[in-house]
Tab-separated table of C-alpha atoms and ligand atoms in Angstrom:
chain	number	residue	atom	x	y	z
A	1	MET	CA	9.035	-0.002	26.575
A	2	LEU	CA	12.156	-1.139	24.928
A	3	HIS	CA	12.862	-0.920	21.425
A	4	LEU	CA	16.100	-2.416	20.635
A	5	ILE	CA	17.132	-3.322	16.882
A	6	LEU	CA	19.127	-6.254	15.533
A	7	PHE	CA	21.810	-4.959	13.104
A	8	GLY	CA	23.355	-6.358	10.986
A	9	PRO	CA	24.507	-8.593	7.543
A	10	PRO	CA	22.331	-11.855	6.835
A	11	GLY	CA	24.002	-14.940	8.736
A	12	SER	CA	25.707	-12.740	11.383
A	13	GLY	CA	23.589	-13.900	14.311
A	14	LYS	CA	21.502	-11.539	14.597
A	15	GLY	CA	18.006	-14.421	14.780
A	16	THR	CA	20.025	-16.659	16.913
A	17	GLN	CA	21.102	-13.713	19.327
A	18	ALA	CA	17.541	-12.245	19.516
A	19	ALA	CA	15.722	-16.316	20.694
A	20	LYS	CA	18.022	-15.372	23.080
A	21	LEU	CA	17.686	-12.090	23.576
A	22	VAL	CA	13.531	-12.244	23.917
A	23	GLU	CA	14.423	-15.124	27.112
A	24	LYS	CA	16.417	-12.957	28.915
A	25	TYR	CA	14.523	-10.007	28.909
A	26	ASN	CA	10.911	-10.517	27.869
A	27	LEU	CA	10.211	-8.797	24.856
A	28	ALA	CA	8.397	-9.920	21.973
A	29	HIS	CA	10.536	-10.630	18.644
A	30	ILE	CA	9.858	-8.731	15.361
A	31	SER	CA	11.570	-10.142	12.455
A	32	THR	CA	10.693	-9.299	9.803
A	33	GLY	CA	12.524	-12.220	6.927
A	34	ASP	CA	10.116	-14.853	9.485
A	35	LEU	CA	6.885	-12.555	8.967
A	36	PHE	CA	7.222	-12.533	5.339
A	37	ARG	CA	8.109	-16.384	4.917
A	38	ALA	CA	4.891	-16.938	7.314
A	39	GLU	CA	2.972	-14.889	4.192
A	40	ILE	CA	4.780	-16.832	1.945
A	41	GLN	CA	3.469	-20.276	3.457
A	42	ASN	CA	0.125	-19.391	3.542
A	43	LYS	CA	0.120	-17.957	-0.297
A	44	THR	CA	-1.269	-14.605	1.232
A	45	PRO	CA	-1.344	-11.915	-1.516
A	46	LEU	CA	1.551	-9.820	0.435
A	47	GLY	CA	3.708	-13.644	0.711
A	48	ILE	CA	3.259	-14.477	-3.551
A	49	LYS	CA	4.844	-10.055	-4.000
A	50	ALA	CA	7.382	-10.701	-0.877
A	51	MET	CA	8.493	-14.241	-2.930
A	52	GLU	CA	9.555	-12.033	-6.188
A	53	PHE	CA	12.051	-10.214	-4.357
A	54	MET	CA	13.241	-12.733	-1.854
A	55	SER	CA	14.110	-15.065	-4.391
A	56	GLN	CA	16.890	-12.920	-6.057
A	57	GLY	CA	18.052	-12.293	-3.050
A	58	GLN	CA	16.381	-8.603	-3.029
A	59	LEU	CA	14.764	-6.158	-0.255
A	60	VAL	CA	11.338	-6.324	-0.301
A	61	PRO	CA	9.006	-2.639	-1.509
A	62	ASP	CA	9.338	-0.288	1.785
A	63	GLN	CA	5.985	-0.107	1.925
A	64	VAL	CA	4.964	-4.176	2.359
A	65	THR	CA	7.610	-4.656	4.474
A	66	ILE	CA	6.619	-1.054	6.773
A	67	GLU	CA	2.972	-1.955	6.083
A	68	MET	CA	3.843	-5.854	7.795
A	69	LEU	CA	6.210	-4.041	10.108
A	70	ARG	CA	3.859	-1.565	11.561
A	71	ASN	CA	0.234	-4.237	12.062
A	72	LYS	CA	2.512	-6.641	13.299
A	73	VAL	CA	3.727	-3.785	16.418
A	74	ASP	CA	-0.472	-3.182	16.752
A	75	SER	CA	-1.142	-5.991	17.207
A	76	MET	CA	0.896	-7.245	19.585
A	77	THR	CA	-0.042	-6.011	23.127
A	78	ASN	CA	0.458	-6.552	26.872
A	79	VAL	CA	4.703	-7.308	26.272
A	80	LYS	CA	7.713	-5.366	27.927
A	81	GLY	CA	9.310	-4.750	24.488
A	82	PHE	CA	10.159	-5.160	21.193
A	83	ILE	CA	13.850	-6.827	19.022
A	84	TYR	CA	13.324	-5.614	15.859
A	85	ASP	CA	16.124	-8.371	13.882
A	86	GLY	CA	16.143	-7.365	10.195
A	87	PHE	CA	14.593	-4.320	10.562
A	88	PRO	CA	15.016	-1.622	9.110
A	89	ARG	CA	16.543	-2.744	6.313
A	90	THR	CA	16.226	0.954	4.806
A	91	THR	CA	17.135	5.006	5.312
A	92	PRO	CA	12.751	4.782	4.443
A	93	GLN	CA	12.509	1.645	7.421
A	94	ALA	CA	13.979	3.633	9.498
A	95	GLN	CA	12.507	6.537	9.058
A	96	ALA	CA	8.662	4.972	9.265
A	97	LEU	CA	9.631	3.097	12.853
A	98	ASP	CA	10.886	6.707	14.371
A	99	GLN	CA	7.115	8.256	13.520
A	100	MET	CA	5.780	5.220	14.438
A	101	LEU	CA	7.081	4.914	18.127
A	102	LYS	CA	6.725	8.813	17.908
A	103	GLU	CA	2.703	8.417	17.707
A	104	LYS	CA	2.845	6.075	20.546
A	105	ASN	CA	5.214	8.782	22.322
A	106	GLU	CA	8.748	6.193	22.626
A	107	SER	CA	10.895	5.297	20.423
A	108	ILE	CA	14.449	3.441	19.781
A	109	ALA	CA	16.805	3.353	22.552
A	110	ALA	CA	19.624	1.145	20.214
A	111	LEU	CA	20.426	-0.247	18.354
A	112	ILE	CA	23.046	-3.229	18.532
A	113	ALA	CA	25.357	-4.178	14.992
A	114	LEU	CA	27.058	-7.669	15.057
A	115	HIS	CA	30.023	-7.230	12.685
A	116	VAL	CA	31.258	-10.280	11.055
A	117	ASP	CA	33.218	-10.430	7.284
A	118	ASP	CA	32.164	-11.385	4.229
A	119	ASP	CA	33.567	-14.755	3.493
A	120	GLU	CA	32.200	-16.101	6.811
A	121	ILE	CA	28.734	-14.588	5.654
A	122	VAL	CA	29.372	-16.383	2.874
A	123	ARG	CA	30.054	-19.452	4.778
A	124	ARG	CA	27.375	-19.448	7.329
A	125	ILE	CA	24.863	-18.646	4.897
A	126	LEU	CA	25.023	-21.724	2.390
A	127	ASN	CA	26.160	-24.027	6.275
A	128	ARG	CA	22.527	-23.114	7.310
A	129	GLY	CA	21.532	-23.981	3.189
A	130	LEU	CA	21.794	-27.503	4.396
A	131	SER	CA	19.087	-27.174	7.097
A	132	SER	CA	17.195	-24.631	6.628
A	133	GLY	CA	15.712	-25.371	3.254
A	134	ARG	CA	15.767	-21.573	2.370
A	135	GLN	CA	15.953	-20.973	-1.859
A	136	ASP	CA	18.309	-17.454	-1.091
A	137	ASP	CA	20.254	-19.675	1.919
A	138	SER	CA	21.492	-21.979	-1.125
A	139	ASP	CA	23.329	-20.355	-3.518
A	140	GLU	CA	25.295	-17.899	-3.512
A	141	SER	CA	24.919	-15.505	-6.042
A	142	ILE	CA	21.832	-14.807	-4.816
A	143	ILE	CA	23.620	-14.673	-0.696
A	144	ARG	CA	25.996	-12.165	-2.795
A	145	ASN	CA	23.083	-10.363	-4.087
A	146	ARG	CA	21.637	-9.976	-0.183
A	147	MET	CA	25.178	-8.993	0.605
A	148	GLU	CA	24.994	-6.146	-2.355
A	149	GLU	CA	21.942	-5.233	-0.746
A	150	TYR	CA	23.389	-4.470	2.490
A	151	ARG	CA	25.657	-2.872	1.449
A	152	LYS	CA	24.143	-0.824	-0.844
A	153	LYS	CA	20.545	-0.079	1.149
A	154	THR	CA	20.800	-1.518	4.976
A	155	SER	CA	24.414	0.513	5.682
A	156	VAL	CA	23.628	3.779	6.020
A	157	VAL	CA	20.639	2.756	8.433
A	158	TYR	CA	23.705	2.171	10.992
A	159	ASP	CA	24.543	5.770	9.903
A	160	TYR	CA	20.803	6.937	10.351
A	161	TYR	CA	21.091	6.177	14.505
A	162	LYS	CA	24.793	6.807	15.240
A	163	ALA	CA	23.822	10.444	14.149
A	164	ILE	CA	21.677	10.170	17.021
A	165	HIS	CA	23.971	8.047	18.988
A	166	LYS	CA	22.523	4.910	19.415
A	167	SER	CA	24.713	2.794	17.517
A	168	HIS	CA	26.953	0.417	18.753
A	169	THR	CA	28.745	-2.607	17.545
A	170	ILE	CA	29.388	-6.068	19.005
A	171	ASP	CA	32.492	-9.155	17.638
A	172	GLY	CA	29.463	-11.496	15.719
A	173	PHE	CA	32.515	-13.777	15.733
A	174	GLY	CA	32.793	-16.512	18.620
A	175	SER	CA	30.594	-18.773	19.944
A	176	ILE	CA	26.723	-18.000	20.636
A	177	ASP	CA	27.393	-17.538	24.083
A	178	GLU	CA	30.494	-15.146	23.818
A	179	ILE	CA	28.616	-13.370	21.496
A	180	PHE	CA	25.832	-12.953	23.839
A	181	GLU	CA	27.712	-12.600	26.959
A	182	ASN	CA	28.813	-9.215	24.955
A	183	VAL	CA	25.190	-8.080	23.440
A	184	THR	CA	23.540	-8.686	27.464
A	185	CYS	CA	26.667	-6.224	28.707
A	186	LEU	CA	26.030	-3.725	26.337
A	187	LEU	CA	22.075	-3.681	26.251
A	188	ASP	CA	22.458	-4.174	30.522
A	189	ASP	CA	24.553	-0.579	30.105
A	190	ILE	CA	21.839	0.774	27.755
A	191	ILE	CA	19.167	0.319	29.866
A	192	VAL	CA	20.753	1.648	33.401
A	193	ASN	CA	21.357	5.030	31.431
A	194	LEU	CA	17.728	5.058	30.017
B	1	ADP	P1	19.083	-12.459	6.620
B	1	ADP	O1	19.568	-11.485	7.282
B	1	ADP	O2	19.342	-14.111	6.565
B	1	ADP	O3	19.108	-12.637	4.963
B	1	ADP	P2	16.189	-12.396	6.898
B	1	ADP	O4	15.104	-13.358	7.219
B	1	ADP	O5	16.355	-11.546	7.819
B	1	ADP	O6	18.034	-12.781	6.124
B	1	ADP	O7	15.879	-11.702	5.397
B	1	ADP	C1	16.044	-12.887	4.128
B	1	ADP	C2	14.936	-11.829	3.023
B	1	ADP	O8	13.988	-11.331	2.888
B	1	ADP	C3	16.041	-10.417	2.770
B	1	ADP	O9	16.405	-11.014	1.963
B	1	ADP	C4	14.683	-9.939	1.375
B	1	ADP	O10	14.424	-10.244	0.825
B	1	ADP	C5	13.561	-9.983	2.626
B	1	ADP	N1	13.529	-8.865	4.089
B	1	ADP	C6	13.428	-9.512	5.087
B	1	ADP	N2	13.517	-8.345	6.320
B	1	ADP	C7	13.345	-6.974	4.977
B	1	ADP	C8	12.745	-5.757	4.825
B	1	ADP	N3	12.589	-5.237	6.420
B	1	ADP	N4	13.099	-4.936	4.068
B	1	ADP	C9	12.919	-5.126	2.851
B	1	ADP	N5	12.643	-6.635	2.079
B	1	ADP	C10	12.964	-7.695	3.644
């Protein structure tokens, strides 16, 4: 089973690329951001908790996030593999994911990072906020907080998988199709060598 992490700062295009990858490779897409937004919409206790952090541009605590991810993965049977989008975002999350996969005799095939610079990120997210209605996309100081969280807590996840030769970087500038072409080229290579 293929387990792929799509990685990068907020606004780097993970969700967009994940949707296209899901179609081409027939994988299940798990976005922790989407899962939290669904919980918020349904006003569940988990959603109410997550909302406190998301509205400030902070990460939701690991324990809550890991538990939600685990439940989601366990609920999906008969899939060829998973794309993790927005998870893991901290070292403890990466450790929990590895442990969970180990229990299933599985492991991460690769982490693919989309590289985009800060100014482009702010521009893209503010632009997305115009149509997404996401509160955390409409305020530049919240966006800057999210970028800070990424730098402080998330970027180390790249190094975590780099140490075991699983991290790869793709340029996140350019058209959606150009980026997709580069991602699929890399991914095909990874799959052949699994
Ligand atoms: P983006 O990648 O644009 O930041 P997401 O939808 O992935 O958007 O995430 C939105 C918010 O959801 C994050 O700012 C964070 O508060 C919360 N979140 C999503 N995934 C995680 C995670 N793995 N750990 C902690 N918080 C998360």
